[in-house]
XYZ file of N, CA and C in Angstrom:
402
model
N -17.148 -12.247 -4.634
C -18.276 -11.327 -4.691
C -18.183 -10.478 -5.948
N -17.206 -10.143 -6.104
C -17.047 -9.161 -7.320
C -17.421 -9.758 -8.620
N -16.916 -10.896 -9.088
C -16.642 -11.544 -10.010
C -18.559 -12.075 -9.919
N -18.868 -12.232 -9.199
C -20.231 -12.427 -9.400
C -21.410 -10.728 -9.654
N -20.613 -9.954 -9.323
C -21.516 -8.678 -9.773
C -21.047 -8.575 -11.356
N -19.697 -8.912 -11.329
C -19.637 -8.488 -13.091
C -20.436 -9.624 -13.734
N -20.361 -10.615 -13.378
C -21.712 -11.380 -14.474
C -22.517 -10.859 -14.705
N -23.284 -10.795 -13.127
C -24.864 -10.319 -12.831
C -24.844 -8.785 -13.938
N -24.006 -8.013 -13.591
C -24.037 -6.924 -14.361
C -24.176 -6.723 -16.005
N -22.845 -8.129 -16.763
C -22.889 -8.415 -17.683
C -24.166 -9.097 -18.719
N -24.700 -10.284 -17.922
C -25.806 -10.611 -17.895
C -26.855 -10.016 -17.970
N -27.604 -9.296 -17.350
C -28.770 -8.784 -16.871
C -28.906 -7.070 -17.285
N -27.420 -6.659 -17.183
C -27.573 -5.103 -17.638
C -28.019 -4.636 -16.202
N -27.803 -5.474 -15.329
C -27.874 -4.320 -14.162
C -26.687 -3.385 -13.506
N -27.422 -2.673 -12.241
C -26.544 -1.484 -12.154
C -25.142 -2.306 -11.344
N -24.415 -1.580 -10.811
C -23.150 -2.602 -9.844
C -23.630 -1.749 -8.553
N -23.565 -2.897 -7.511
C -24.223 -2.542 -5.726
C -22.837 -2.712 -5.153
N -22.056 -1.545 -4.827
C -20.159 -2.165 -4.464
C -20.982 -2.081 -2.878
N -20.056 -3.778 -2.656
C -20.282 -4.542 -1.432
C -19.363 -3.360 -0.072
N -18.273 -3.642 -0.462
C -16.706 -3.063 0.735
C -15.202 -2.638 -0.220
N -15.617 -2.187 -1.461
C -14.483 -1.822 -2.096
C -13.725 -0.596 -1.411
N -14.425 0.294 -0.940
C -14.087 1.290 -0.245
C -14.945 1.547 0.997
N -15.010 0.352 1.433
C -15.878 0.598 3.189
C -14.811 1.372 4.134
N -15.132 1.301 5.320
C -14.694 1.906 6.349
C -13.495 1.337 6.994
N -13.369 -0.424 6.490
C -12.452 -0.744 7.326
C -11.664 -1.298 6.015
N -11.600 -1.136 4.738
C -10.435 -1.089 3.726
C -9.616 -0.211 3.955
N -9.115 0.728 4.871
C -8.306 1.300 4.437
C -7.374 0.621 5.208
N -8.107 -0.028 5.961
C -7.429 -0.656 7.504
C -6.661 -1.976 6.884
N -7.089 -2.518 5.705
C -6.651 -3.805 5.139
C -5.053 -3.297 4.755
N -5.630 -2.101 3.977
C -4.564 -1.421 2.937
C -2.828 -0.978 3.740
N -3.366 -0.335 4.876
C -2.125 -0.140 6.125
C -1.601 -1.722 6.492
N -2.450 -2.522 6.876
C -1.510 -3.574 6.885
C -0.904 -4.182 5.372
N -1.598 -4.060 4.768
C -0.139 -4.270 3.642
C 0.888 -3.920 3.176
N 0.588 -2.751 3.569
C 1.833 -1.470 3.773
C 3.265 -2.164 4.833
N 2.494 -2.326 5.714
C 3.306 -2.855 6.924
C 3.644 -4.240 6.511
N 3.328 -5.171 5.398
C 3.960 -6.282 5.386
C 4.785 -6.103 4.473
N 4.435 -4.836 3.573
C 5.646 -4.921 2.415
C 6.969 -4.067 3.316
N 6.810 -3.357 4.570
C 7.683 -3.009 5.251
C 8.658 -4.457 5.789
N 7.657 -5.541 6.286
C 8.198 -6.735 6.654
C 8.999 -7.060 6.038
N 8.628 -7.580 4.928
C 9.653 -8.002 3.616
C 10.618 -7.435 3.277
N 10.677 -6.009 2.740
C 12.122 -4.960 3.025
C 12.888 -5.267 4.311
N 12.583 -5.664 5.881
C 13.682 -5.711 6.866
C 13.872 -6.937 6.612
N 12.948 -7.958 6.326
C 13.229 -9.363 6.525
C 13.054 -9.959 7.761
N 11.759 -9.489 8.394
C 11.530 -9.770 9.754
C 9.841 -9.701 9.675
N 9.181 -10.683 10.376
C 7.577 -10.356 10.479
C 7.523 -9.924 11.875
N 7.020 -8.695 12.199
C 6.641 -8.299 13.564
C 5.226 -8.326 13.516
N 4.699 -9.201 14.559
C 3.404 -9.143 14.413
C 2.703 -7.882 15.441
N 1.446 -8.031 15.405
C 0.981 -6.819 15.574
C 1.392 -6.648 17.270
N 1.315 -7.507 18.065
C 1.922 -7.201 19.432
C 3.390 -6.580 19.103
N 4.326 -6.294 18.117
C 5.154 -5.545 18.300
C 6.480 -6.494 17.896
N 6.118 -8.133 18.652
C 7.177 -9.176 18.291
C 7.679 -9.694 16.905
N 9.425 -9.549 17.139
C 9.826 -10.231 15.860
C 9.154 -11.903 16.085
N 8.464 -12.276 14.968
C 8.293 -13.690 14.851
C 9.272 -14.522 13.613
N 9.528 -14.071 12.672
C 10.549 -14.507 11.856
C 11.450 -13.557 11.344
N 12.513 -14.514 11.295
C 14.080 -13.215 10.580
C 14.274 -14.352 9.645
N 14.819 -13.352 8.561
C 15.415 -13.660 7.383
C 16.187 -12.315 6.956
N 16.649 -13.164 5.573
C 17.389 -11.307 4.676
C 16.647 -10.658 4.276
N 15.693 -10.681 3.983
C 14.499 -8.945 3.404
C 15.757 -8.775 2.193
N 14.631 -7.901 1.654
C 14.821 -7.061 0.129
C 16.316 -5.707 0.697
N 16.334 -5.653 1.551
C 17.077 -4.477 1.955
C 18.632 -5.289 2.103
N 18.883 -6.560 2.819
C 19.634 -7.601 2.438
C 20.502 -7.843 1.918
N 19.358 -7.561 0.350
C 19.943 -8.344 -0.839
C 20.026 -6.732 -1.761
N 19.218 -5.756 -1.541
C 19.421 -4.456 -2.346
C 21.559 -3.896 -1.270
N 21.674 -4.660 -0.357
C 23.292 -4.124 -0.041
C 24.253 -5.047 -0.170
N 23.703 -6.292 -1.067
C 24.971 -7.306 -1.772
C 24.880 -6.719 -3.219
N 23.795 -5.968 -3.946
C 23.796 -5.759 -5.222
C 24.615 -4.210 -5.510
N 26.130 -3.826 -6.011
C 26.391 -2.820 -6.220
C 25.704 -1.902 -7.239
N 24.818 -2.309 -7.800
C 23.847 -0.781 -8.965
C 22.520 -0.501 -7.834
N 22.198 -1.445 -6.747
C 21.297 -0.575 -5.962
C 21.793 0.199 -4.746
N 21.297 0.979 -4.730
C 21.801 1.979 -3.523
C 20.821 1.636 -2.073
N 21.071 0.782 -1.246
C 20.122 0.369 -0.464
C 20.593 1.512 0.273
N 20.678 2.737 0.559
C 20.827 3.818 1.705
C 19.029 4.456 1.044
N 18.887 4.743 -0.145
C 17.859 5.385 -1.412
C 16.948 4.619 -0.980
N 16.873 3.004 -1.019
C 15.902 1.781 -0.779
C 15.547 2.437 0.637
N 16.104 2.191 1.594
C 16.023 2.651 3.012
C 15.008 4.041 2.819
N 15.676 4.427 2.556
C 15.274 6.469 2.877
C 13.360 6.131 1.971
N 13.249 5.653 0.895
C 12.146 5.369 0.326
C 11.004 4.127 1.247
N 11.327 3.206 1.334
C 10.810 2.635 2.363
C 10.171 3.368 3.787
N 11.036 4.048 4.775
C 10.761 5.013 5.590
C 9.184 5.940 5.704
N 9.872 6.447 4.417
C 9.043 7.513 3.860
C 7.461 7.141 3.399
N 7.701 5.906 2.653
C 6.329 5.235 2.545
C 5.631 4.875 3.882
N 6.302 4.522 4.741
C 5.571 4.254 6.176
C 5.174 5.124 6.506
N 5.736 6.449 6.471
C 5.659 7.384 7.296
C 4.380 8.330 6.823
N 3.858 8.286 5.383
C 2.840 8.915 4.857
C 1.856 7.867 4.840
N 2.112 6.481 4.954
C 0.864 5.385 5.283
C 0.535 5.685 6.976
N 1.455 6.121 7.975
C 1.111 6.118 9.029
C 0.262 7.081 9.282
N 0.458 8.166 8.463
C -0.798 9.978 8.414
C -1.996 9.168 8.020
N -1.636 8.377 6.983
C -3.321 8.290 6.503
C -3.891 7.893 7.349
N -5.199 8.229 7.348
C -6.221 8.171 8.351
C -7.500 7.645 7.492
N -7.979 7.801 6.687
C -9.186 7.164 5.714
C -10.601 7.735 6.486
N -11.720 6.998 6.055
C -11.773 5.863 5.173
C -11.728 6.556 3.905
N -11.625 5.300 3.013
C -11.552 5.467 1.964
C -13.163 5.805 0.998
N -14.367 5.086 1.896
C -15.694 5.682 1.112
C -16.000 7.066 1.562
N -15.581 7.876 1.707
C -15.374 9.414 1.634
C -14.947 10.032 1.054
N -14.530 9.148 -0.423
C -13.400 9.690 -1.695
C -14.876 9.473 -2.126
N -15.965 8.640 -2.370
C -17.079 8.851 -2.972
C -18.339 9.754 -2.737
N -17.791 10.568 -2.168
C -18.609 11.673 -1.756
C -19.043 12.607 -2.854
N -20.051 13.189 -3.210
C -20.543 14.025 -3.789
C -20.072 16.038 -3.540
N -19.406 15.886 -2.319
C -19.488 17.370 -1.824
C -17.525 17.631 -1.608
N -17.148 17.663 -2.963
C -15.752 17.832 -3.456
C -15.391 18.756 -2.081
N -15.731 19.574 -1.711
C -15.413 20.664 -0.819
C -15.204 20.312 0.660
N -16.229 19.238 1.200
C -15.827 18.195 2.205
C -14.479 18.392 2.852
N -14.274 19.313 4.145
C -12.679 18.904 4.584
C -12.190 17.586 4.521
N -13.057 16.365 4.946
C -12.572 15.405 4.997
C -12.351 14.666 3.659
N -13.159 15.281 2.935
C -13.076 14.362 1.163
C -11.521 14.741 1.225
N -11.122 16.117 1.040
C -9.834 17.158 0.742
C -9.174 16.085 1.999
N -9.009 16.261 2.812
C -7.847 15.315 3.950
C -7.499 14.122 3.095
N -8.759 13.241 2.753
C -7.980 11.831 2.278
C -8.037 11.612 1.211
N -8.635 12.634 0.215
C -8.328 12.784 -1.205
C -6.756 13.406 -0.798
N -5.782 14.013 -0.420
C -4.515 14.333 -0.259
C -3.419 13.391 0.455
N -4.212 11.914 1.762
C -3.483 11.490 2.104
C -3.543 10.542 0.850
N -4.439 10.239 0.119
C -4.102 9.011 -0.942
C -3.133 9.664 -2.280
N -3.318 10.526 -2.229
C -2.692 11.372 -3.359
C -0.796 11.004 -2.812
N -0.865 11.527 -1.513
C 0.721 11.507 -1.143
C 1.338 10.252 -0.771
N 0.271 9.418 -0.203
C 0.795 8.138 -0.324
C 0.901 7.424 -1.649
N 0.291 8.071 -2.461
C 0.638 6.972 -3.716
C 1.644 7.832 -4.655
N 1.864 8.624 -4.208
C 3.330 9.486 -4.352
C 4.827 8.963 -3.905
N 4.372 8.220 -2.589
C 5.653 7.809 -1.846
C 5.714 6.367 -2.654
N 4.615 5.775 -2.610
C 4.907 4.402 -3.315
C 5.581 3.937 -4.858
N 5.364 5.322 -5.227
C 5.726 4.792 -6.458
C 7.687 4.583 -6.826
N 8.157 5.582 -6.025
C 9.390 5.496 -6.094
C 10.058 3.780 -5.216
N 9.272 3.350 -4.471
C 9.458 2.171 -3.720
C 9.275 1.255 -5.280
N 8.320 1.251 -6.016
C 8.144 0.307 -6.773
C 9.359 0.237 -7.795
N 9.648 1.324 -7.998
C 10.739 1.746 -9.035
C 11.968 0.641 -8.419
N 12.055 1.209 -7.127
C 13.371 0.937 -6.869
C 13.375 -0.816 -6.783
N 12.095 -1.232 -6.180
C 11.971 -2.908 -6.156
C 12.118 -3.603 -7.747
N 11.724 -3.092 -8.396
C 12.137 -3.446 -9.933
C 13.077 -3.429 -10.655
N 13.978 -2.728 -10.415
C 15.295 -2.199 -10.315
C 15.997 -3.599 -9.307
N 15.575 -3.716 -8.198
C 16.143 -4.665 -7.618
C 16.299 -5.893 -7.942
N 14.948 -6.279 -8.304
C 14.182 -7.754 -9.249
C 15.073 -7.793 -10.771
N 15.742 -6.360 -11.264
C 16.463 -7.013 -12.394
C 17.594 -7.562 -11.963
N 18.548 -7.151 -11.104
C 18.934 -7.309 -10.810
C 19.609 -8.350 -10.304
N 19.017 -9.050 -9.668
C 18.524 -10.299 -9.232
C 18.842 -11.823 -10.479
N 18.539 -11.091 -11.893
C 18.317 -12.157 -12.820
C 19.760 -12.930 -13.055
């Protein structure tokens, strides 16, 4: 869909009509990815009934065979990212609001702010891991 508005857009000089970039139930996509990159760190898929369906070593694993990562840091960061993806509440088309003052703009203009606060130290540390690795 997208890739066909940037033509149409490119093409034609028209305006862009966003389909679900920030609908009501993206934020809902966004938490489960959260929760699979949690998967991948234990090395286990729990599906949404709660059940382990596969085990393996996860990133957490292999960050406590590597001595320059501190998988206790990996751990404590991981956590923490869940734990500010679990506050968020969304949606996310309420960040396009016109009325800055909006309690709710302010609620999830702050939960995206702090969740992408927590994530970034996760990324650090997965890159760090990935050199590692070489």
């Amino acid at each position: 869909i997208s890739s066909s508005q940037i033509d149409s857009i490119i093409v034609d000089g028209s305006k862009f009509t966003e389909q679900s970039t920030y609908s009501d139930t993206t934020h809902f996509d966004f938490l489960h990815s959260i929760a699979g990159i949690s998967n991948l760190f234990a090395g286990a898929y729990v599906g949404l009934d709660g059940k382990i369906e596969v085990l393996g070593l996860g990133l957490m694993g292999l960050a406590e065979e590597i001595a320059t990562i501190k998988s206790n840091d990996l751990r404590s960061i991981m956590n923490n990212a869940m734990r500010v993806s679990q506050n968020f509440k969304g949606p996310f088309d309420i960040l396009s609001s016109k009325d800055k003052k909006n309690q709710l703009f302010l609620d999830t203009q702050n939960s995206v702010t702090e969740l992408s606060d927590a994530l970034k130290p996760l990324t650090s540390v997965v890159n760090d891991l990935g050199k590692s690795l070489k």
